[in-house]
């Protein structure tokens, strides 16, 4: 999705790079960032849908009435995309006498960032799911007696949301900067200008239109009574023993509910100050990172434009000065975006995204020097993960973090101290993974099909996991604890949580997959269409 809507060069570049600049997550928690659906994923979704219609539903609909055909199509659309793909492949194998195994999907050199973003989004969901029932913010032995395995560094990252937000922001800064920096370094300033215009035009649509739709869906769930269905459970400390998130209220009339939603969406586009949670909405408290991602994106775009014509050394010097000012101002989120920009240019300089040669093979021979470098970057990635494991609370008394916390400057805001080493670790981890051997080690992990799938639905996971948890999730937990395990003992409580989690996680993935295909992907196409309709033709651009 990088680039000017009317430029074939721009579109070909992003398709080759296999990475959209506008994600996710961000922080996806975008971070949300900051996550986007790229051309490859969108075309694959369309291909799966076409296969479903032609290979699976075709036979069923022969001789069917129009309404039955519509129901079959709608029913098949509700099936997760990976199930649709499997059904289509199985049908082709059964109907073709010369069936062959499908060729493995060719991934671009930065595809691992999509997988990293997808896993980060999933871990943010885990954080919001786990913290309702368990005290997960503290560290291993922070109070002198909770030496629990799940609180150990590295292990705790599976359910830690804040460090994943840091990863979102670094990836967003990297992905948003990659194409503009390539164009600037190639002195293609006309294409650079059209690309930046495209980025600025579509960024708000990309981030805020899906959130407007997801929060409108919450209004629909409220009016249907699904939030009332679980309201007592949502406020019951017998079951939710730690964080009880706001369970949005149902207003007397539909008009009042829609008016409340409208002003919440308006306030959500929060660009007038840098309050830590500016623009947050009670409709879904998890979405606070989206306005942050937008503000940081605009500042990043300004930095890219301002430094585009500078020589490389001068641009790095100016960027270092801006980052120093940002650091002293304790704007950790902006610092992460700028760090992503720096990492992107470093990778461009060292030609890290070359697609030719043997670098695409996981069995590439590695020299002794190359092996030493590989081990160095693996070690640095481990250091990054350790720093990302800084507890959200009590890190000053957590073994292994006491000295590190003493190194945090005194002027750093107390409420953000836990983000200090998490931010450093995120930059170090993303940078170390980028320097690893292509298709090996961490890049191989994040290029796995499961990670890539999570990358595709990462923004959707971020947007829908809240309402799914507050409706189906709470209903599943209540049913299991009430009718199966009970909550009289700690063992029964944990067992019930684990049983319910099978249904909750499955529901979130299914809802996210549907939201991705029904909302997220169409929003990407709509933003491109709208830009093309609103933009001057190239011949008139100079008038």
C-alpha atoms as one frame of an Amber mdcrd trajectory, in Angstrom:
protein
   0.000   0.000   0.000   3.006   2.263  -0.081   2.905   4.944  -2.554   0.987
   7.071  -4.928  -2.233   5.563  -6.191  -1.524   6.412  -9.773   2.048   5.149
  -9.878   2.800   1.677 -11.196   6.345   2.029  -9.940   5.053   2.645  -6.429
   2.704  -0.299  -6.472   5.284  -2.681  -7.912   7.745  -1.673  -5.220   5.378
  -2.399  -2.365   4.304  -5.707  -3.900   7.941  -6.759  -4.173   8.746  -5.656
  -0.646   5.736  -7.572   0.710   5.238  -5.078   3.509   2.699  -2.351   3.952
   3.827   0.764   5.671   0.552   1.313   7.468  -0.231  -1.368   9.717  -0.930
  -2.244  12.329  -0.701  -1.474  15.206   0.576  -0.486  15.466   1.715   0.051
  17.781   0.091  -2.518  16.273  -1.179  -1.962  19.708  -0.884   0.330  17.019
   0.809   0.121  17.203  -1.624  -0.027  15.873   0.164   0.168  15.247   0.350
  -0.228  13.690  -1.093  -3.020  11.408  -1.799  -2.662   7.077  -2.968  -5.309
   4.648  -0.609  -5.491   1.731  -1.317  -6.154  -1.907  -0.206  -9.772  -1.689
  -2.550 -10.533   1.192  -5.481  -8.733  -0.394  -5.050 -10.531  -3.697  -4.746
 -13.836  -1.880  -7.995 -13.193  -0.004  -9.737 -12.443  -3.282  -8.245 -15.597
  -4.819  -9.510 -17.741  -1.949 -12.983 -16.243  -2.288 -12.978 -16.935  -6.025
 -11.827 -20.506  -5.455 -14.588 -21.025  -2.935 -17.223 -19.867  -5.365 -15.941
 -21.805  -8.335 -14.796 -25.061  -6.754 -16.919 -25.570  -3.662 -20.163 -23.704
  -4.011 -20.543 -24.191  -7.725 -21.841 -27.701  -7.465 -24.058 -26.967  -4.502
 -25.709 -24.030  -6.200 -26.546 -25.755  -9.467 -30.286 -25.776  -9.594 -30.582
 -23.784  -6.370 -32.843 -20.827  -5.980 -31.286 -17.387  -5.790 -31.898 -17.050
  -2.053 -30.307 -20.413  -1.346 -27.275 -19.467  -3.402 -26.965 -16.219  -1.457
 -27.198 -18.065   1.851 -24.521 -20.521   0.779 -22.200 -17.723  -0.257 -22.807
 -15.815   2.965 -22.283 -18.952   5.029 -19.029 -19.740   3.287 -17.842 -16.160
   3.777 -18.244 -16.586   7.541 -15.754 -19.465   7.517 -12.188 -18.341   8.389
 -10.038 -17.746   5.335  -7.528 -20.472   6.165 -10.377 -23.004   6.309 -11.724
 -21.722   2.992  -8.299 -22.170   1.430  -8.029 -25.709   2.774 -11.478 -26.644
   1.471 -10.654 -25.218  -1.941  -7.366 -27.138  -2.121  -9.016 -30.375  -1.010
 -11.775 -29.961  -3.574  -9.255 -29.420  -6.359  -7.315 -32.514  -5.319 -10.473
 -34.613  -5.391 -11.681 -33.241  -8.723  -8.359 -33.261 -10.570  -6.561 -36.390
 -11.682  -3.245 -34.577 -11.783  -3.308 -32.861  -8.432   0.039 -31.687  -7.122
   1.181 -30.099  -3.948   0.873 -26.347  -4.019   4.108 -24.448  -4.417   5.237
 -22.708  -1.256   4.372 -19.034  -1.082   7.252 -16.782  -2.022   7.898 -14.255
   0.706   9.586 -10.914   0.313  12.718  -9.935   2.212  10.793  -7.988   4.869
   7.951 -10.477   5.308   9.370 -11.432   8.701   8.271  -8.017  10.000   4.661
  -8.928   9.220   5.041 -12.114  11.244   6.680 -10.222  14.094   3.842  -7.724
  14.095   1.257 -10.508  14.000   2.693 -12.293  17.013   3.000  -8.993  18.873
  -0.689  -8.254  18.246  -1.620 -11.705  19.476   0.435 -11.238  22.647  -1.338
  -7.925  23.280  -4.622  -9.813  23.135  -3.213 -12.341  25.584  -2.269  -9.495
  27.905  -5.790  -8.089  27.929  -7.244 -11.545  28.351  -4.923 -12.711  31.130
  -4.852  -9.536  33.200  -8.571  -9.731  33.937  -7.934 -12.815  36.047  -4.258
 -12.810  37.065  -1.653 -10.373  38.356   0.686 -10.342  35.368   2.258  -6.879
  35.572   4.788  -7.708  38.281   8.161  -9.341  37.803   9.732 -12.565  38.970
  10.198 -12.242  42.731   9.377  -8.535  42.771   7.700  -8.805  46.166  10.139
 -11.345  47.571   7.918 -14.416  47.270   6.284 -14.641  43.836   9.016 -16.581
  42.087   6.663 -17.900  39.453   7.876 -19.445  36.219   5.465 -17.418  34.090
   6.943 -14.199  35.474  10.472 -14.987  34.348  12.113 -12.766  31.710  11.473
 -13.998  28.165   8.565 -16.183  29.334   6.506 -13.200  30.431   6.665 -11.664
  26.943   3.968 -14.076  25.747   1.378 -12.122  27.729   3.050  -8.698  28.037
   1.289  -5.942  26.135   3.464  -2.822  26.701   6.678  -4.228  25.160   4.657
  -5.416  22.171   3.397  -1.860  21.718   7.037  -0.778  21.545   7.652  -3.391
  18.838   4.622  -2.090  16.911   5.976   1.436  16.917   9.457   0.436  15.774
   7.997  -1.632  12.920   5.652   1.203  11.951   8.519   3.677  11.831  10.559
   1.235   9.768   7.819   0.373   7.296   6.593   3.940   6.839  10.141   5.135
   6.166  11.403   2.393   3.886  10.003   3.523   0.555  10.462   7.283   1.068
  14.096   6.744   2.049  14.714   4.568  -1.004  13.262   7.246  -3.251  15.189
  10.017  -1.511  18.456   8.128  -1.817  17.717   7.521  -5.513  16.994  11.274
  -5.891  13.555  10.452  -7.300  12.087  13.518  -5.664   9.005  13.778  -7.873
   7.974  10.240  -6.959   8.974  10.945  -3.362   6.588  13.914  -3.270   3.674
  11.926  -4.673   4.433   9.073  -2.281   4.440  11.317   0.780   1.224  12.965
  -0.397  -0.312   9.504  -0.675   0.922   8.480   2.768  -0.492  11.572   4.458
  -3.807  11.354   2.606  -4.432   7.692   3.402  -2.968   7.419   6.888  -5.998
   8.797   8.705  -8.372   6.673   6.651  -6.279   3.586   7.284  -6.175   4.030
  11.044  -9.483   5.678  11.924 -12.042   4.247   9.491 -11.675   0.632  10.756
 -11.839   1.866  14.366 -14.995   3.833  13.607 -16.548   0.664  12.186 -15.359
  -1.559  15.041 -16.763   0.828  17.665 -20.019   1.090  15.702 -20.194  -2.694
  15.922 -19.908  -2.336  19.702 -22.904   0.011  19.587 -24.785  -2.684  17.658
 -23.838  -5.297  20.261 -25.027  -2.940  22.992 -28.393  -2.406  21.331 -28.797
  -6.146  20.786 -28.283  -6.689  24.504 -25.105  -8.747  24.249 -23.211  -6.456
  26.616 -26.126  -6.670  29.077 -25.867 -10.447  28.793 -22.453 -10.358  30.474
 -22.675  -7.124  32.497 -22.962  -8.762  35.905 -20.062 -11.063  35.136 -17.915
  -8.156  33.893 -18.146  -6.501  37.310 -17.960  -9.612  39.510 -14.663  -9.943
  41.454 -15.479 -13.589  42.092 -14.556 -14.329  38.509 -12.529 -11.369  37.273
 -10.048 -11.109  40.111  -7.673  -8.489  38.783  -8.537  -5.903  36.116 -12.213
  -5.321  35.416 -12.333  -3.270  32.259 -15.101  -0.707  31.675 -18.121  -2.515
  30.274 -19.734   0.181  28.172 -23.245   1.197  29.155 -26.432   0.917  27.151
 -28.140   4.294  26.757 -31.935   4.681  26.811 -32.399   5.218  23.079 -30.682
   4.310  19.842 -30.398   7.991  18.950 -28.575   8.739  22.208 -26.291   5.747
  21.682 -25.387   6.810  18.142 -24.817  10.399  19.196 -22.536   9.213  21.983
 -20.651   7.044  19.485 -20.317   9.889  17.000 -18.701  12.238  19.499 -16.481
   9.445  20.793 -15.195   8.908  17.233 -14.627  12.656  16.771 -12.699  12.870
  20.028 -10.762   9.738  19.089  -9.047  11.633  16.257  -6.905  13.289  18.912
  -4.258  15.477  17.306  -4.185  18.581  19.495  -1.875  17.465  22.286   0.361
  14.611  23.378  -1.537  13.350  26.405  -0.490   9.735  27.056  -4.047   8.473
  26.572  -5.446  11.388  24.594  -8.449  10.361  22.528  -9.053   7.133  24.402
 -12.634   5.934  24.282 -14.582   3.919  26.805 -16.173   2.007  23.936 -12.923
   0.061  23.668 -10.160   1.066  26.076  -7.586  -0.952  24.129  -7.577   1.484
  21.205  -5.570   4.234  22.907  -2.505   3.536  20.748  -4.270   4.403  17.475
  -4.263   8.207  18.021  -0.663   7.869  19.232   0.261   6.033  16.047  -1.385
   8.712  13.935   0.391  11.596  15.677   3.749   9.830  15.467   3.177   8.995
  11.795   2.579  12.647  10.955   5.733  13.703  12.814   7.686  10.973  11.037
   6.403  12.140   7.658   7.502  15.678   8.498  10.956  14.396   9.411  11.213
  12.405   6.186  10.207  15.393   4.083  12.542  17.738   5.925  15.573  15.478
   5.522  14.867  14.016   2.069  17.351  16.195   0.171  20.131  15.963   2.737
  23.259  13.926   2.183  23.239  10.625   4.056  25.690  11.669   6.769  23.871
  14.951   7.347  20.507  13.209   7.450  21.778  10.808  10.123  23.210  13.738
  12.069  19.935  15.669  11.932  18.011  12.517  12.829  20.319  11.919  15.797
  19.706  15.476  17.004  15.946  15.067  16.690  16.108  11.735  18.514  18.187
  13.280  21.292  15.639  16.055  21.722  12.835  13.486  21.649  14.624  11.338
  24.231  15.184  14.280  26.568  11.505  15.124  26.197  10.665  11.530  27.238
   8.539  10.952  24.139   9.222   7.237  24.010   6.620   6.583  21.316   8.101
   9.136  18.908  11.593   7.892  19.676  10.571   4.393  18.606   9.207   5.655
  15.282  12.406   7.579  14.616  14.454   4.521  15.574  12.512   2.548  12.980
  13.427   5.187  10.401  17.123   4.882  11.309  17.011   1.081  11.087  15.316
   1.295   7.691  18.027   3.480   6.200  20.772   1.316   7.675  19.192  -1.711
   5.998  18.927   0.152   2.691  22.590   1.109   2.865  23.702  -2.453   3.477
  21.331  -3.737   0.769  19.546  -5.994   3.221  16.507  -6.371   0.976  18.243
  -7.839  -2.050  16.023 -10.571  -3.468  18.487 -12.293  -5.747  21.065 -14.912
  -5.024  21.064 -17.555  -2.383  19.975 -15.357   0.504  16.419 -16.651   0.144
  17.414 -20.189   0.992  17.499 -21.342   4.629  20.341 -23.675   3.786  22.706
 -20.974   2.560  26.293 -21.757   3.472  27.698 -19.471   6.140  31.368 -18.661
   6.464  33.190 -18.683   9.778  32.985 -14.897   9.952  29.335 -15.035   8.951
  28.620 -17.579  11.670  30.314 -15.360  14.247  28.204 -12.397  13.126  25.088
 -14.553  13.222  25.772 -15.581  16.809  26.483 -11.966  17.751  23.143 -10.761
  16.435  21.349 -13.693  18.040  22.950 -12.739  21.348  21.912  -9.107  20.892
  18.368 -10.199  20.074  18.351 -12.113  23.363  19.520  -8.979  25.170  16.700
  -7.071  23.492  14.135  -9.638  24.628  15.509  -9.464  28.166  15.161  -5.674
  28.247  11.655  -5.966  26.817  10.880  -8.201  29.805  11.109  -5.239  32.195
   8.020  -5.622  34.436   5.274  -3.044  34.186   5.217  -2.588  37.957   7.753
  -3.337  40.653  10.757  -3.492  38.337  12.775  -1.525  40.905  12.611  -4.525
  43.227  12.670  -7.309  40.639  15.853  -9.409  40.635  17.788  -8.722  37.455
  16.271  -5.278  36.920  17.247  -3.376  40.057  20.503  -2.046  38.612  18.901
  -1.300  35.245  16.162   0.721  36.918  18.773   2.722  38.798  20.226   3.727
  35.418  16.948   5.313  34.271  17.399   9.115  34.329  15.635  10.899  37.150
  13.845  13.229  34.725  12.134  10.294  33.017   8.398  10.420  33.952   7.595
   8.045  36.829   4.463   6.734  35.109   6.535   5.678  32.076   9.581   4.194
  33.804   8.551   0.695  32.840   8.695   1.699  29.169  12.326   2.823  29.313
  14.103  -0.511  28.914  11.169  -2.019  27.058  11.694   0.630  24.370  15.449
   0.061  24.226  14.876  -3.684  24.004  12.343  -3.344  21.184  14.742  -1.298
  19.040  17.587  -3.703  19.758  15.470  -6.774  19.005  14.027  -5.492  15.710
  17.454  -4.302  14.598  19.142  -7.582  15.552  16.528  -9.680  13.774  16.976
  -7.565  10.645  20.721  -8.264  10.727  20.199 -12.004  11.037  20.620 -14.533
   8.250  17.610 -14.359   5.886  15.200 -17.267   6.317  17.039 -18.534   9.387
  16.743 -18.124  13.127  14.271 -15.374  14.079  13.449 -14.502  10.491  12.499
 -18.123   9.890  10.223 -18.061  12.948   8.458 -14.893  11.830   8.195 -16.141
   8.237   6.324 -19.265   9.318   2.848 -19.466   7.720   1.139 -19.195  11.121
   3.041 -16.006  11.963   2.366 -14.613   8.498  -1.343 -15.301   8.911  -1.357
 -13.468  12.237   0.388 -10.610  10.477  -2.425 -10.384   7.953  -5.117 -10.160
  10.614  -3.011  -8.259  13.180  -4.917  -4.970  12.971  -8.217  -6.829  13.009
  -7.134  -8.788  16.103  -6.285  -5.521  17.795  -9.671  -3.985  16.969 -12.029
  -6.876  17.693 -10.503  -8.721  20.647 -12.041  -6.267  23.116 -15.700  -6.631
  22.099 -15.299 -10.375  21.577 -13.884 -10.734  25.099 -16.684  -8.640  26.597
 -19.421 -10.709  24.950 -18.553 -14.258  23.893 -15.410 -14.372  26.019 -17.134
 -13.542  29.288 -20.015 -15.860  28.384 -17.624 -18.792  27.815 -15.778 -18.130
  31.073 -18.997 -17.842  33.045 -20.344 -21.075  31.584 -17.168 -23.040  32.345
 -16.682 -21.695  35.869 -20.386 -22.024  36.718 -21.172 -25.420  35.208 -17.862
 -27.298  34.961 -14.970 -26.363  37.227 -16.231 -23.884  39.783 -13.956 -21.319
  41.421 -13.693 -22.702  44.952 -10.006 -23.573  44.637  -7.105 -21.998  42.785
  -6.725 -25.153  40.707 -10.400 -25.098  39.670 -10.186 -21.403  38.822  -7.112
 -21.827  36.616  -8.497 -24.987  35.003 -11.715 -23.186  34.118  -9.762 -20.283
  32.653  -7.683 -22.620  30.480 -10.733 -24.511  29.216 -12.549 -21.271  28.389
  -9.449 -19.886  26.668  -9.773 -22.506  23.916 -13.135 -21.036  22.947 -12.164
 -17.418  23.564  -8.996 -17.558  21.455 -10.818 -19.377  18.663 -13.583 -16.760
  18.721 -11.120 -13.863  18.533  -9.260 -15.410  15.589 -12.504 -16.133  13.736
 -13.887 -12.642  14.364 -10.593 -11.025  13.362 -10.435 -13.064  10.157 -13.966
 -11.984   9.277 -13.265  -8.339  10.145 -10.106  -8.438   8.044 -11.998  -9.616
   4.969 -15.210  -7.645   5.506 -13.800  -4.338   6.787 -10.019  -4.049   6.877
  -9.261  -5.116   3.308 -12.116  -3.074   1.803 -10.898   0.000   3.725  -7.470
  -0.393   2.123  -9.067  -0.619  -1.327 -11.406   2.266  -0.565  -8.571   4.556
   0.529  -6.729   3.821  -2.713  -9.873   4.369  -4.770 -10.677   7.624  -2.987
  -7.162   8.922  -3.466  -7.259   8.054  -7.169 -10.604   9.806  -7.562  -9.474
  12.914  -5.707  -5.992  13.242  -7.186  -5.090  15.327 -10.195  -3.961  13.352
 -13.256  -0.196  13.434 -13.784  -0.504  15.776 -16.745  -2.377  18.320 -14.638
  -0.247  17.977 -11.531   1.976  20.876 -12.518  -0.899  23.257 -13.384
